[in-house]
PDB file of C-alpha atoms in Angstrom:
ATOM      1  CA  MET A 140     -10.923 -51.339 -15.190  1.00 46.00           C
ATOM      2  CA  SER A 141     -14.776 -50.454 -14.220  1.00 48.00           C
ATOM      3  CA  LYS A 142     -17.267 -47.612 -15.458  1.00 51.00           C
ATOM      4  CA  SER A 143     -17.831 -47.013 -11.846  1.00 49.00           C
ATOM      5  CA  ARG A 144     -14.199 -46.522 -10.650  1.00 52.00           C
ATOM      6  CA  SER A 145     -12.750 -45.119 -14.647  1.00 57.00           C
ATOM      7  CA  TYR A 146     -16.151 -42.392 -14.406  1.00 58.00           C
ATOM      8  CA  PRO A 147     -14.281 -40.518 -11.496  1.00 73.00           C
ATOM      9  CA  GLN A 148     -11.027 -39.707 -12.655  1.00 73.00           C
ATOM     10  CA  PHE A 149     -12.794 -38.905 -16.224  1.00 71.00           C
ATOM     11  CA  VAL A 150     -14.405 -35.815 -14.451  1.00 75.00           C
ATOM     12  CA  LYS A 151     -11.496 -35.280 -12.556  1.00 77.00           C
ATOM     13  CA  ASN A 152      -9.598 -35.168 -16.006  1.00 81.00           C
ATOM     14  CA  VAL A 153     -12.341 -32.637 -17.724  1.00 84.00           C
ATOM     15  CA  VAL A 154     -12.752 -30.306 -14.752  1.00 87.00           C
ATOM     16  CA  ARG A 155      -8.561 -30.059 -14.918  1.00 89.00           C
ATOM     17  CA  LYS A 156      -8.955 -28.509 -18.558  1.00 90.00           C
ATOM     18  CA  LEU A 157     -11.631 -26.083 -18.275  1.00 95.00           C
ATOM     19  CA  PRO A 158      -9.548 -22.203 -17.586  1.00 96.00           C
ATOM     20  CA  ASP A 159      -9.055 -20.648 -14.880  1.00 96.00           C
ATOM     21  CA  THR A 160     -12.219 -18.253 -14.639  1.00 96.00           C
ATOM     22  CA  VAL A 161     -14.721 -21.188 -15.428  1.00 96.00           C
ATOM     23  CA  TYR A 162     -13.275 -22.925 -12.618  1.00 96.00           C
ATOM     24  CA  LEU A 163     -13.825 -20.821 -10.543  1.00 97.00           C
ATOM     25  CA  GLN A 164     -17.273 -19.338 -10.568  1.00 97.00           C
ATOM     26  CA  LEU A 165     -18.349 -22.858 -10.859  1.00 96.00           C
ATOM     27  CA  ARG A 166     -16.591 -23.683  -7.826  1.00 96.00           C
ATOM     28  CA  TYR A 167     -17.604 -20.327  -5.821  1.00 97.00           C
ATOM     29  CA  PHE A 168     -20.632 -20.670  -6.847  1.00 97.00           C
ATOM     30  CA  SER A 169     -20.786 -24.114  -5.055  1.00 95.00           C
ATOM     31  CA  LYS A 170     -19.945 -22.356  -1.825  1.00 96.00           C
ATOM     32  CA  PHE A 171     -21.465 -19.108  -2.103  1.00 97.00           C
ATOM     33  CA  LYS A 172     -24.450 -19.595  -4.181  1.00 96.00           C
ATOM     34  CA  THR A 173     -23.567 -16.698  -6.183  1.00 97.00           C
ATOM     35  CA  PHE A 174     -21.221 -15.925  -9.227  1.00 97.00           C
ATOM     36  CA  TYR A 175     -18.146 -13.324  -8.121  1.00 96.00           C
ATOM     37  CA  SER A 176     -17.993 -10.160  -9.718  1.00 95.00           C
ATOM     38  CA  MET A 177     -14.798 -10.663 -11.874  1.00 92.00           C
ATOM     39  CA  ARG A 178     -14.287  -6.304 -13.164  1.00 93.00           C
ATOM     40  CA  HIS A 179     -15.944  -5.330  -9.544  1.00 95.00           C
ATOM     41  CA  PRO A 180     -14.799  -7.366  -6.857  1.00 97.00           C
ATOM     42  CA  ARG A 181     -15.603  -5.715  -3.574  1.00 97.00           C
ATOM     43  CA  THR A 182     -15.461  -8.887  -0.769  1.00 98.00           C
ATOM     44  CA  TYR A 183     -12.384 -10.432   0.259  1.00 98.00           C
ATOM     45  CA  ASN A 184     -13.345 -13.685  -1.160  1.00 98.00           C
ATOM     46  CA  GLU A 185     -14.500 -12.018  -4.364  1.00 98.00           C
ATOM     47  CA  LYS A 186     -10.758 -10.354  -4.698  1.00 98.00           C
ATOM     48  CA  LEU A 187      -8.664 -13.282  -3.874  1.00 98.00           C
ATOM     49  CA  GLN A 188     -10.481 -14.911  -6.883  1.00 98.00           C
ATOM     50  CA  TRP A 189      -9.117 -11.959  -9.283  1.00 97.00           C
ATOM     51  CA  LEU A 190      -5.218 -12.090  -7.760  1.00 97.00           C
ATOM     52  CA  LYS A 191      -5.386 -15.852  -8.910  1.00 96.00           C
ATOM     53  CA  VAL A 192      -6.003 -15.022 -12.528  1.00 96.00           C
ATOM     54  CA  ASN A 193      -4.601 -11.362 -12.460  1.00 95.00           C
ATOM     55  CA  TYR A 194      -1.842 -10.788 -10.390  1.00 94.00           C
ATOM     56  CA  ARG A 195       2.090 -12.581  -9.929  1.00 89.00           C
ATOM     57  CA  VAL A 196       3.904 -12.141  -6.811  1.00 83.00           C
ATOM     58  CA  ARG A 197       7.447 -11.477  -7.652  1.00 78.00           C
ATOM     59  CA  ASP A 198       8.710 -15.352  -6.417  1.00 89.00           C
ATOM     60  CA  GLU A 199       5.407 -16.393  -5.315  1.00 90.00           C
ATOM     61  CA  PRO A 200       6.587 -19.537  -5.540  1.00 92.00           C
ATOM     62  CA  LEU A 201       9.681 -19.595  -3.826  1.00 95.00           C
ATOM     63  CA  LEU A 202       7.391 -18.010  -1.207  1.00 96.00           C
ATOM     64  CA  VAL A 203       5.292 -20.518  -0.806  1.00 95.00           C
ATOM     65  CA  ASP A 204       7.764 -23.406  -1.751  1.00 96.00           C
ATOM     66  CA  LYS A 205       7.986 -24.709   2.702  1.00 96.00           C
ATOM     67  CA  TYR A 206      11.614 -25.273   2.352  1.00 97.00           C
ATOM     68  CA  GLU A 207      12.693 -22.238  -0.304  1.00 97.00           C
ATOM     69  CA  VAL A 208      11.074 -19.963   1.434  1.00 98.00           C
ATOM     70  CA  LYS A 209      13.726 -20.406   4.602  1.00 98.00           C
ATOM     71  CA  SER A 210      16.602 -18.727   3.404  1.00 97.00           C
ATOM     72  CA  ILE A 211      14.525 -15.640   2.710  1.00 97.00           C
ATOM     73  CA  VAL A 212      13.226 -15.491   5.480  1.00 98.00           C
ATOM     74  CA  ALA A 213      16.246 -16.460   7.210  1.00 98.00           C
ATOM     75  CA  ARG A 214      17.660 -13.329   4.838  1.00 97.00           C
ATOM     76  CA  LYS A 215      14.948 -10.769   6.382  1.00 97.00           C
ATOM     77  CA  ILE A 216      14.278 -11.393   9.972  1.00 98.00           C
ATOM     78  CA  GLY A 217      17.456 -13.255  10.838  1.00 98.00           C
ATOM     79  CA  ASN A 218      17.535 -17.856  10.997  1.00 98.00           C
ATOM     80  CA  GLU A 219      16.971 -17.295  14.747  1.00 98.00           C
ATOM     81  CA  TYR A 220      13.392 -17.655  13.586  1.00 98.00           C
ATOM     82  CA  VAL A 221      13.744 -20.623  11.589  1.00 98.00           C
ATOM     83  CA  ILE A 222      13.145 -23.254  12.274  1.00 97.00           C
ATOM     84  CA  PRO A 223      15.818 -26.284  11.499  1.00 97.00           C
ATOM     85  CA  THR A 224      15.773 -28.884   8.789  1.00 98.00           C
ATOM     86  CA  LEU A 225      16.194 -32.309   9.426  1.00 98.00           C
ATOM     87  CA  GLY A 226      16.423 -33.256   6.188  1.00 97.00           C
ATOM     88  CA  ILE A 227      15.155 -32.677   2.810  1.00 97.00           C
ATOM     89  CA  TYR A 228      13.682 -36.036   0.118  1.00 97.00           C
ATOM     90  CA  ASN A 229      12.810 -35.628  -3.478  1.00 97.00           C
ATOM     91  CA  SER A 230      10.503 -39.026  -2.972  1.00 96.00           C
ATOM     92  CA  VAL A 231       9.537 -41.267   0.543  1.00 95.00           C
ATOM     93  CA  ASP A 232      12.074 -43.684  -0.311  1.00 96.00           C
ATOM     94  CA  GLU A 233      15.041 -41.547   0.704  1.00 97.00           C
ATOM     95  CA  ILE A 234      13.379 -41.197   3.677  1.00 97.00           C
ATOM     96  CA  ASP A 235      16.005 -42.001   6.503  1.00 95.00           C
ATOM     97  CA  PHE A 236      14.025 -42.859   9.667  1.00 95.00           C
ATOM     98  CA  ASP A 237      16.866 -44.366  11.494  1.00 94.00           C
ATOM     99  CA  SER A 238      18.684 -40.424  11.121  1.00 96.00           C
ATOM    100  CA  LEU A 239      15.518 -39.116  12.543  1.00 97.00           C
ATOM    101  CA  PRO A 240      15.185 -38.177  16.276  1.00 97.00           C
ATOM    102  CA  SER A 241      12.744 -39.823  18.043  1.00 96.00           C
ATOM    103  CA  SER A 242      10.300 -36.834  17.616  1.00 96.00           C
ATOM    104  CA  PHE A 243       9.845 -34.990  14.495  1.00 97.00           C
ATOM    105  CA  VAL A 244       7.556 -33.330  11.805  1.00 96.00           C
ATOM    106  CA  LEU A 245       7.053 -34.501   7.588  1.00 97.00           C
ATOM    107  CA  LYS A 246       5.549 -32.327   5.364  1.00 95.00           C
ATOM    108  CA  CYS A 247       5.501 -31.844   1.913  1.00 95.00           C
ATOM    109  CA  THR A 248       6.908 -28.537   0.793  1.00 95.00           C
ATOM    110  CA  HIS A 249       4.282 -27.826  -2.445  1.00 92.00           C
ATOM    111  CA  ASP A 250       1.522 -28.257  -0.828  1.00 84.00           C
ATOM    112  CA  SER A 251      -1.426 -27.831   2.500  1.00 79.00           C
ATOM    113  CA  GLY A 252      -2.408 -30.520   4.313  1.00 74.00           C
ATOM    114  CA  GLY A 253       0.647 -32.876   3.876  1.00 74.00           C
ATOM    115  CA  VAL A 254       1.713 -32.771   7.194  1.00 88.00           C
ATOM    116  CA  VAL A 255       2.545 -35.461   9.272  1.00 92.00           C
ATOM    117  CA  LEU A 256       3.419 -35.377  13.543  1.00 91.00           C
ATOM    118  CA  VAL A 257       5.722 -38.381  14.764  1.00 94.00           C
ATOM    119  CA  GLN A 258       6.025 -38.115  18.394  1.00 91.00           C
ATOM    120  CA  ASP A 259       7.608 -41.188  19.047  1.00 94.00           C
ATOM    121  CA  LYS A 260       9.364 -42.959  16.518  1.00 93.00           C
ATOM    122  CA  ASN A 261       9.551 -46.303  18.564  1.00 92.00           C
ATOM    123  CA  ASP A 262       5.272 -46.121  18.247  1.00 93.00           C
ATOM    124  CA  ALA A 263       4.918 -44.938  14.642  1.00 93.00           C
ATOM    125  CA  ASP A 264       3.173 -47.089  11.982  1.00 94.00           C
ATOM    126  CA  ILE A 265       5.645 -46.071   9.023  1.00 94.00           C
ATOM    127  CA  GLU A 266       4.575 -47.994   6.697  1.00 95.00           C
ATOM    128  CA  LYS A 267       1.489 -45.873   7.075  1.00 95.00           C
ATOM    129  CA  VAL A 268       3.308 -42.307   6.973  1.00 95.00           C
ATOM    130  CA  ARG A 269       4.912 -43.336   4.171  1.00 95.00           C
ATOM    131  CA  ALA A 270       1.821 -43.940   2.277  1.00 95.00           C
ATOM    132  CA  ARG A 271       0.067 -40.305   3.433  1.00 93.00           C
ATOM    133  CA  LEU A 272       2.909 -38.682   1.920  1.00 95.00           C
ATOM    134  CA  ALA A 273       3.306 -41.160  -0.842  1.00 94.00           C
ATOM    135  CA  LYS A 274      -0.360 -39.872  -2.247  1.00 93.00           C
ATOM    136  CA  SER A 275       0.646 -36.066  -0.735  1.00 93.00           C
ATOM    137  CA  MET A 276       3.600 -35.958  -3.049  1.00 93.00           C
ATOM    138  CA  HIS A 277       1.314 -36.951  -6.278  1.00 90.00           C
ATOM    139  CA  ARG A 278      -1.392 -34.768  -5.812  1.00 89.00           C
ATOM    140  CA  ASN A 279      -1.257 -31.799  -7.646  1.00 89.00           C
ATOM    141  CA  TYR A 280      -2.599 -28.571  -5.456  1.00 89.00           C
ATOM    142  CA  PHE A 281      -3.126 -25.981  -8.056  1.00 93.00           C
ATOM    143  CA  TYR A 282      -6.247 -27.686  -9.545  1.00 92.00           C
ATOM    144  CA  SER A 283      -8.200 -27.488  -6.035  1.00 92.00           C
ATOM    145  CA  GLY A 284      -8.209 -23.984  -5.866  1.00 95.00           C
ATOM    146  CA  ARG A 285      -5.998 -22.737  -9.406  1.00 96.00           C
ATOM    147  CA  GLU A 286      -3.602 -21.310  -6.985  1.00 95.00           C
ATOM    148  CA  PRO A 287      -0.817 -20.344  -9.805  1.00 94.00           C
ATOM    149  CA  HIS A 288       1.798 -20.634  -7.453  1.00 92.00           C
ATOM    150  CA  TYR A 289       1.228 -24.636  -6.977  1.00 93.00           C
ATOM    151  CA  LEU A 290       2.376 -25.116 -10.786  1.00 90.00           C
ATOM    152  CA  GLN A 291       5.666 -23.944 -10.239  1.00 90.00           C
ATOM    153  CA  ILE A 292       6.951 -25.936  -6.894  1.00 93.00           C
ATOM    154  CA  LYS A 293       8.498 -28.778  -7.127  1.00 93.00           C
ATOM    155  CA  PRO A 294       7.600 -32.225  -4.449  1.00 94.00           C
ATOM    156  CA  ARG A 295       9.379 -32.907  -1.941  1.00 97.00           C
ATOM    157  CA  ILE A 296       9.155 -33.564   1.854  1.00 97.00           C
ATOM    158  CA  ILE A 297      10.451 -32.235   4.694  1.00 97.00           C
ATOM    159  CA  ALA A 298      11.789 -33.036   8.121  1.00 98.00           C
ATOM    160  CA  GLU A 299      11.503 -30.685  10.856  1.00 97.00           C
ATOM    161  CA  PRO A 300      12.208 -31.077  14.772  1.00 97.00           C
ATOM    162  CA  TYR A 301       9.141 -31.786  17.228  1.00 95.00           C
ATOM    163  CA  PHE A 302       7.966 -29.094  18.990  1.00 92.00           C
ATOM    164  CA  ALA A 303       5.133 -28.103  21.401  1.00 88.00           C
ATOM    165  CA  ASP A 304       4.803 -25.029  24.058  1.00 89.00           C
ATOM    166  CA  ASP A 305       5.195 -26.034  27.321  1.00 89.00           C
ATOM    167  CA  ARG A 306       2.494 -23.495  28.568  1.00 85.00           C
ATOM    168  CA  SER A 307      -0.151 -24.991  26.333  1.00 83.00           C
ATOM    169  CA  GLY A 308       0.922 -28.182  25.857  1.00 83.00           C
ATOM    170  CA  GLN A 309       0.651 -27.848  22.399  1.00 85.00           C
ATOM    171  CA  LEU A 310       1.747 -25.966  18.920  1.00 87.00           C
ATOM    172  CA  LEU A 311      -0.282 -23.078  19.034  1.00 91.00           C
ATOM    173  CA  ASP A 312      -0.583 -21.847  15.185  1.00 94.00           C
ATOM    174  CA  TYR A 313      -0.597 -18.138  14.906  1.00 97.00           C
ATOM    175  CA  LYS A 314      -2.151 -16.700  12.248  1.00 98.00           C
ATOM    176  CA  PHE A 315      -1.571 -12.951  11.073  1.00 98.00           C
ATOM    177  CA  PHE A 316      -3.627 -11.188   8.264  1.00 98.00           C
ATOM    178  CA  CYS A 317      -1.595  -8.658   6.647  1.00 98.00           C
ATOM    179  CA  PHE A 318      -2.495  -5.918   4.065  1.00 98.00           C
ATOM    180  CA  ASP A 319       0.397  -3.885   2.143  1.00 97.00           C
ATOM    181  CA  GLY A 320       2.562  -4.741   4.947  1.00 97.00           C
ATOM    182  CA  GLN A 321      -0.282  -4.259   7.852  1.00 98.00           C
ATOM    183  CA  VAL A 322      -1.836  -6.198  10.517  1.00 98.00           C
ATOM    184  CA  LYS A 323      -5.386  -6.614  10.689  1.00 98.00           C
ATOM    185  CA  ALA A 324      -6.175  -9.512  12.492  1.00 98.00           C
ATOM    186  CA  MET A 325      -5.341 -12.889  12.887  1.00 98.00           C
ATOM    187  CA  PHE A 326      -6.809 -15.994  14.902  1.00 97.00           C
ATOM    188  CA  VAL A 327      -5.112 -18.589  17.150  1.00 97.00           C
ATOM    189  CA  ALA A 328      -5.146 -22.544  15.126  1.00 94.00           C
ATOM    190  CA  SER A 329      -5.751 -24.737  18.417  1.00 93.00           C
ATOM    191  CA  ASP A 330      -6.237 -28.538  18.748  1.00 88.00           C
ATOM    192  CA  ARG A 331      -4.803 -29.419  15.798  1.00 78.00           C
ATOM    193  CA  ALA A 332      -3.218 -32.759  17.285  1.00 71.00           C
ATOM    194  CA  SER A 333      -7.397 -34.252  18.680  1.00 73.00           C
ATOM    195  CA  GLY A 334      -8.729 -33.799  15.228  1.00 74.00           C
ATOM    196  CA  ASN A 335     -10.876 -31.368  16.432  1.00 86.00           C
ATOM    197  CA  VAL A 336      -9.481 -27.784  15.205  1.00 92.00           C
ATOM    198  CA  LYS A 337     -10.254 -24.825  16.566  1.00 95.00           C
ATOM    199  CA  PHE A 338      -9.936 -21.679  15.402  1.00 97.00           C
ATOM    200  CA  ASP A 339     -10.467 -18.239  17.493  1.00 97.00           C
ATOM    201  CA  TYR A 340     -10.002 -14.528  15.518  1.00 98.00           C
ATOM    202  CA  PHE A 341      -8.349 -11.637  17.599  1.00 98.00           C
ATOM    203  CA  ASP A 342      -8.042  -7.747  16.142  1.00 98.00           C
ATOM    204  CA  PRO A 343      -4.099  -6.452  16.148  1.00 98.00           C
ATOM    205  CA  GLN A 344      -5.333  -5.939  20.014  1.00 97.00           C
ATOM    206  CA  PHE A 345      -5.687  -9.338  20.795  1.00 98.00           C
ATOM    207  CA  GLU A 346      -9.266  -8.230  21.381  1.00 98.00           C
ATOM    208  CA  PRO A 347     -11.561 -11.268  20.250  1.00 97.00           C
ATOM    209  CA  LEU A 348     -13.949 -11.036  17.028  1.00 97.00           C
ATOM    210  CA  GLU A 349     -16.719 -12.798  17.343  1.00 96.00           C
ATOM    211  CA  LEU A 350     -16.205 -14.265  13.938  1.00 96.00           C
ATOM    212  CA  LYS A 351     -15.627 -18.568  12.907  1.00 95.00           C
ATOM    213  CA  GLN A 352     -14.586 -19.476   9.029  1.00 93.00           C
ATOM    214  CA  PRO A 353     -14.802 -22.546   9.087  1.00 91.00           C
ATOM    215  CA  TYR A 354     -13.834 -24.503  12.440  1.00 93.00           C
ATOM    216  CA  PRO A 355     -15.669 -23.373  15.854  1.00 94.00           C
ATOM    217  CA  ASN A 356     -14.401 -21.038  18.872  1.00 95.00           C
ATOM    218  CA  SER A 357     -12.850 -23.059  21.664  1.00 94.00           C
ATOM    219  CA  ALA A 358     -14.302 -23.303  24.654  1.00 92.00           C
ATOM    220  CA  VAL A 359     -11.639 -20.979  26.401  1.00 91.00           C
ATOM    221  CA  LEU A 360     -10.270 -18.729  24.297  1.00 93.00           C
ATOM    222  CA  PRO A 361      -6.395 -18.833  23.898  1.00 93.00           C
ATOM    223  CA  SER A 362      -3.812 -17.171  25.769  1.00 93.00           C
ATOM    224  CA  LYS A 363      -1.957 -14.372  24.860  1.00 96.00           C
ATOM    225  CA  PRO A 364       1.362 -15.426  23.891  1.00 95.00           C
ATOM    226  CA  THR A 365       4.491 -13.870  25.656  1.00 95.00           C
ATOM    227  CA  GLN A 366       6.275 -12.747  22.132  1.00 97.00           C
ATOM    228  CA  PHE A 367       2.514 -11.510  20.826  1.00 98.00           C
ATOM    229  CA  ASN A 368       4.640  -7.684  19.696  1.00 98.00           C
ATOM    230  CA  LYS A 369       7.401  -9.773  18.634  1.00 98.00           C
ATOM    231  CA  MET A 370       5.007 -11.487  16.366  1.00 98.00           C
ATOM    232  CA  ILE A 371       3.538  -8.241  14.484  1.00 98.00           C
ATOM    233  CA  GLU A 372       6.504  -6.349  13.977  1.00 98.00           C
ATOM    234  CA  LEU A 373       7.893  -9.777  12.047  1.00 98.00           C
ATOM    235  CA  SER A 374       4.251 -10.442  10.267  1.00 98.00           C
ATOM    236  CA  ARG A 375       4.896  -6.742   8.908  1.00 98.00           C
ATOM    237  CA  ILE A 376       8.568  -7.235   7.884  1.00 98.00           C
ATOM    238  CA  LEU A 377       7.643 -10.053   6.199  1.00 98.00           C
ATOM    239  CA  SER A 378       4.388  -9.162   4.344  1.00 97.00           C
ATOM    240  CA  GLU A 379       5.959  -5.873   3.603  1.00 96.00           C
ATOM    241  CA  GLY A 380       5.277  -4.950  -0.198  1.00 94.00           C
ATOM    242  CA  HIS A 381       2.699  -7.536  -0.616  1.00 95.00           C
ATOM    243  CA  PRO A 382      -1.441  -6.372  -1.116  1.00 96.00           C
ATOM    244  CA  HIS A 383      -2.083  -9.414   0.589  1.00 97.00           C
ATOM    245  CA  VAL A 384      -0.604 -12.345   2.424  1.00 97.00           C
ATOM    246  CA  ARG A 385      -1.496 -14.557   6.008  1.00 98.00           C
ATOM    247  CA  VAL A 386       2.129 -14.768   8.211  1.00 98.00           C
ATOM    248  CA  ASP A 387       1.889 -18.141   9.402  1.00 98.00           C
ATOM    249  CA  LEU A 388       4.472 -17.705  13.042  1.00 98.00           C
ATOM    250  CA  TYR A 389       4.661 -20.439  16.331  1.00 97.00           C
ATOM    251  CA  GLU A 390       5.782 -19.539  19.694  1.00 96.00           C
ATOM    252  CA  VAL A 391       7.381 -22.457  21.883  1.00 95.00           C
ATOM    253  CA  ASN A 392       8.278 -22.084  24.825  1.00 95.00           C
ATOM    254  CA  GLY A 393       9.070 -18.151  24.647  1.00 95.00           C
ATOM    255  CA  LYS A 394      10.758 -18.154  21.117  1.00 97.00           C
ATOM    256  CA  VAL A 395       8.888 -16.997  17.879  1.00 98.00           C
ATOM    257  CA  PHE A 396       9.430 -19.326  14.461  1.00 98.00           C
ATOM    258  CA  PHE A 397       8.561 -18.260  11.562  1.00 98.00           C
ATOM    259  CA  GLY A 398       5.486 -20.918   9.925  1.00 96.00           C
ATOM    260  CA  GLU A 399       4.864 -20.751   6.159  1.00 96.00           C
ATOM    261  CA  LEU A 400       3.316 -17.329   3.929  1.00 97.00           C
ATOM    262  CA  THR A 401      -0.325 -18.210   2.890  1.00 96.00           C
ATOM    263  CA  PHE A 402      -1.186 -15.657  -0.346  1.00 96.00           C
ATOM    264  CA  PHE A 403      -4.959 -17.062  -0.600  1.00 97.00           C
ATOM    265  CA  HIS A 404      -6.568 -17.929   3.152  1.00 97.00           C
ATOM    266  CA  PHE A 405      -8.642 -20.668   2.605  1.00 96.00           C
ATOM    267  CA  SER A 406      -8.247 -20.184  -1.327  1.00 97.00           C
ATOM    268  CA  GLY A 407     -11.122 -17.455  -0.787  1.00 98.00           C
ATOM    269  CA  MET A 408     -13.668 -20.261  -1.221  1.00 97.00           C
ATOM    270  CA  GLU A 409     -14.425 -20.372   2.524  1.00 97.00           C
ATOM    271  CA  PRO A 410     -17.706 -18.204   4.339  1.00 97.00           C
ATOM    272  CA  PHE A 411     -17.383 -15.590   6.987  1.00 97.00           C
ATOM    273  CA  LYS A 412     -19.627 -16.017   9.478  1.00 96.00           C
ATOM    274  CA  PRO A 413     -21.214 -13.744   9.882  1.00 97.00           C
ATOM    275  CA  GLU A 414     -21.070 -12.248   6.670  1.00 96.00           C
ATOM    276  CA  LYS A 415     -20.122  -8.532   7.035  1.00 97.00           C
ATOM    277  CA  TRP A 416     -16.416  -9.407   7.386  1.00 98.00           C
ATOM    278  CA  ASP A 417     -16.075 -10.589   4.097  1.00 98.00           C
ATOM    279  CA  ARG A 418     -17.257  -7.279   2.671  1.00 98.00           C
ATOM    280  CA  LEU A 419     -15.028  -5.869   5.796  1.00 98.00           C
ATOM    281  CA  TRP A 420     -12.154  -7.273   4.947  1.00 98.00           C
ATOM    282  CA  GLY A 421     -12.350  -6.650   1.016  1.00 98.00           C
ATOM    283  CA  ASP A 422     -12.125  -3.030   1.897  1.00 98.00           C
ATOM    284  CA  TRP A 423      -8.703  -3.758   3.877  1.00 98.00           C
ATOM    285  CA  LEU A 424      -7.763  -5.430   0.555  1.00 98.00           C
ATOM    286  CA  THR A 425      -6.735  -2.696  -2.232  1.00 97.00           C
ATOM    287  CA  LEU A 426      -6.184  -5.034  -5.709  1.00 96.00           C
ATOM    288  CA  PRO A 427      -2.878  -3.271  -7.313  1.00 93.00           C
ATOM    289  CA  ALA A 428      -2.270  -3.459 -10.890  1.00 86.00           C
ATOM    290  CA  ALA A 429      -2.952  -6.329 -12.641  1.00 78.00           C
ATOM    291  CA  ILE A 430       0.406  -8.625 -13.875  1.00 78.00           C
ATOM    292  CA  LYS A 431       0.691 -11.263 -14.945  1.00 72.00           C
ATOM    293  CA  SER A 432       3.858 -13.253 -14.822  1.00 64.00           C
ATOM    294  CA  TYR A 433       6.458 -14.830 -12.764  1.00 58.00           C
TER     295      TYR A 433
END
C-alpha cells in the first residue's frame, strides 16, 4: 500500500486512541474555535459533551438500537405507534430482496445516516444498495462523536415499510427536544429524498423559531401535523426520566409512528444560528449527578 493511502488510516488509528476528553475538546475547537468548559458547562453543546463523559442512561444502548428500542416503545405507548419490521439481518448477505415488498426501507441499527430508501425494487440497483449498507455495517459511529452507547450496539440491518404522507407527498421527520420530560422545541426535517434537506424549528405551540442548525429553512414552512398534540404527549412519555433526549416521530396520513431516540443532537458539535439559542437550550438542560456505568 502506498504512503498516500496508508497515511490517513494511520492518522485515524492515532485519533481513535485519544482519550475521550482530549478528542472531544479538539473536535469541539474545530467547530467552535474555542474549547468548552467541562467543569462549568453552560451552553447546550457544552453540556452534551459533559454528558458523554460523565453520564450513562440505564438501557441507553437498547434505546438507541433502532431494532431493540421498538419493544421498549411498544410497552410504553403501544405497538400501534411502532413501525412494523419486515426483516432483521446480521449482514448484507442475509437480506432476501425477493421476499421484500416492491418498496421498503433498509437501515443499520447501530449508526446514524445508514438509511436506504427503495421506492421501486424493480428500478433499484441492488448491488449498490448492498455496498452502501456494507460500508455502514463496518462503521463504528462511536469514534466520530464519542457517544458512549454506540460501543454497545450490535451492527445489524433492519427492513421496514416505505411510508409517505399523502398530504405532503413525503415522509416528514418531526423531532421533539425534551428536557426532563417536557417538550421545549422541535423541528421538521423535509426534502430528504431530494438531497436538499430543510430544517424548520418551532416552539411547543408550533410557532416558528428564527433558528438554523445546520440546514436552511424551507421557502414555505411545513404545515402543522394533524396529530401534533398527540406527538407532544407521546414525546413526554418517551422522554420521561431523561435529563434530555430528542424524540423523533412521523405522521403518515393522520397516524403517528415512532422513529428513534437521540441523546446527542448532532453530537453537540453543530453551532446554532444565532448563537443565543445555544445558551438558551443550555439553560433548559439541567445536568444530573455523574454516573459512569451502564
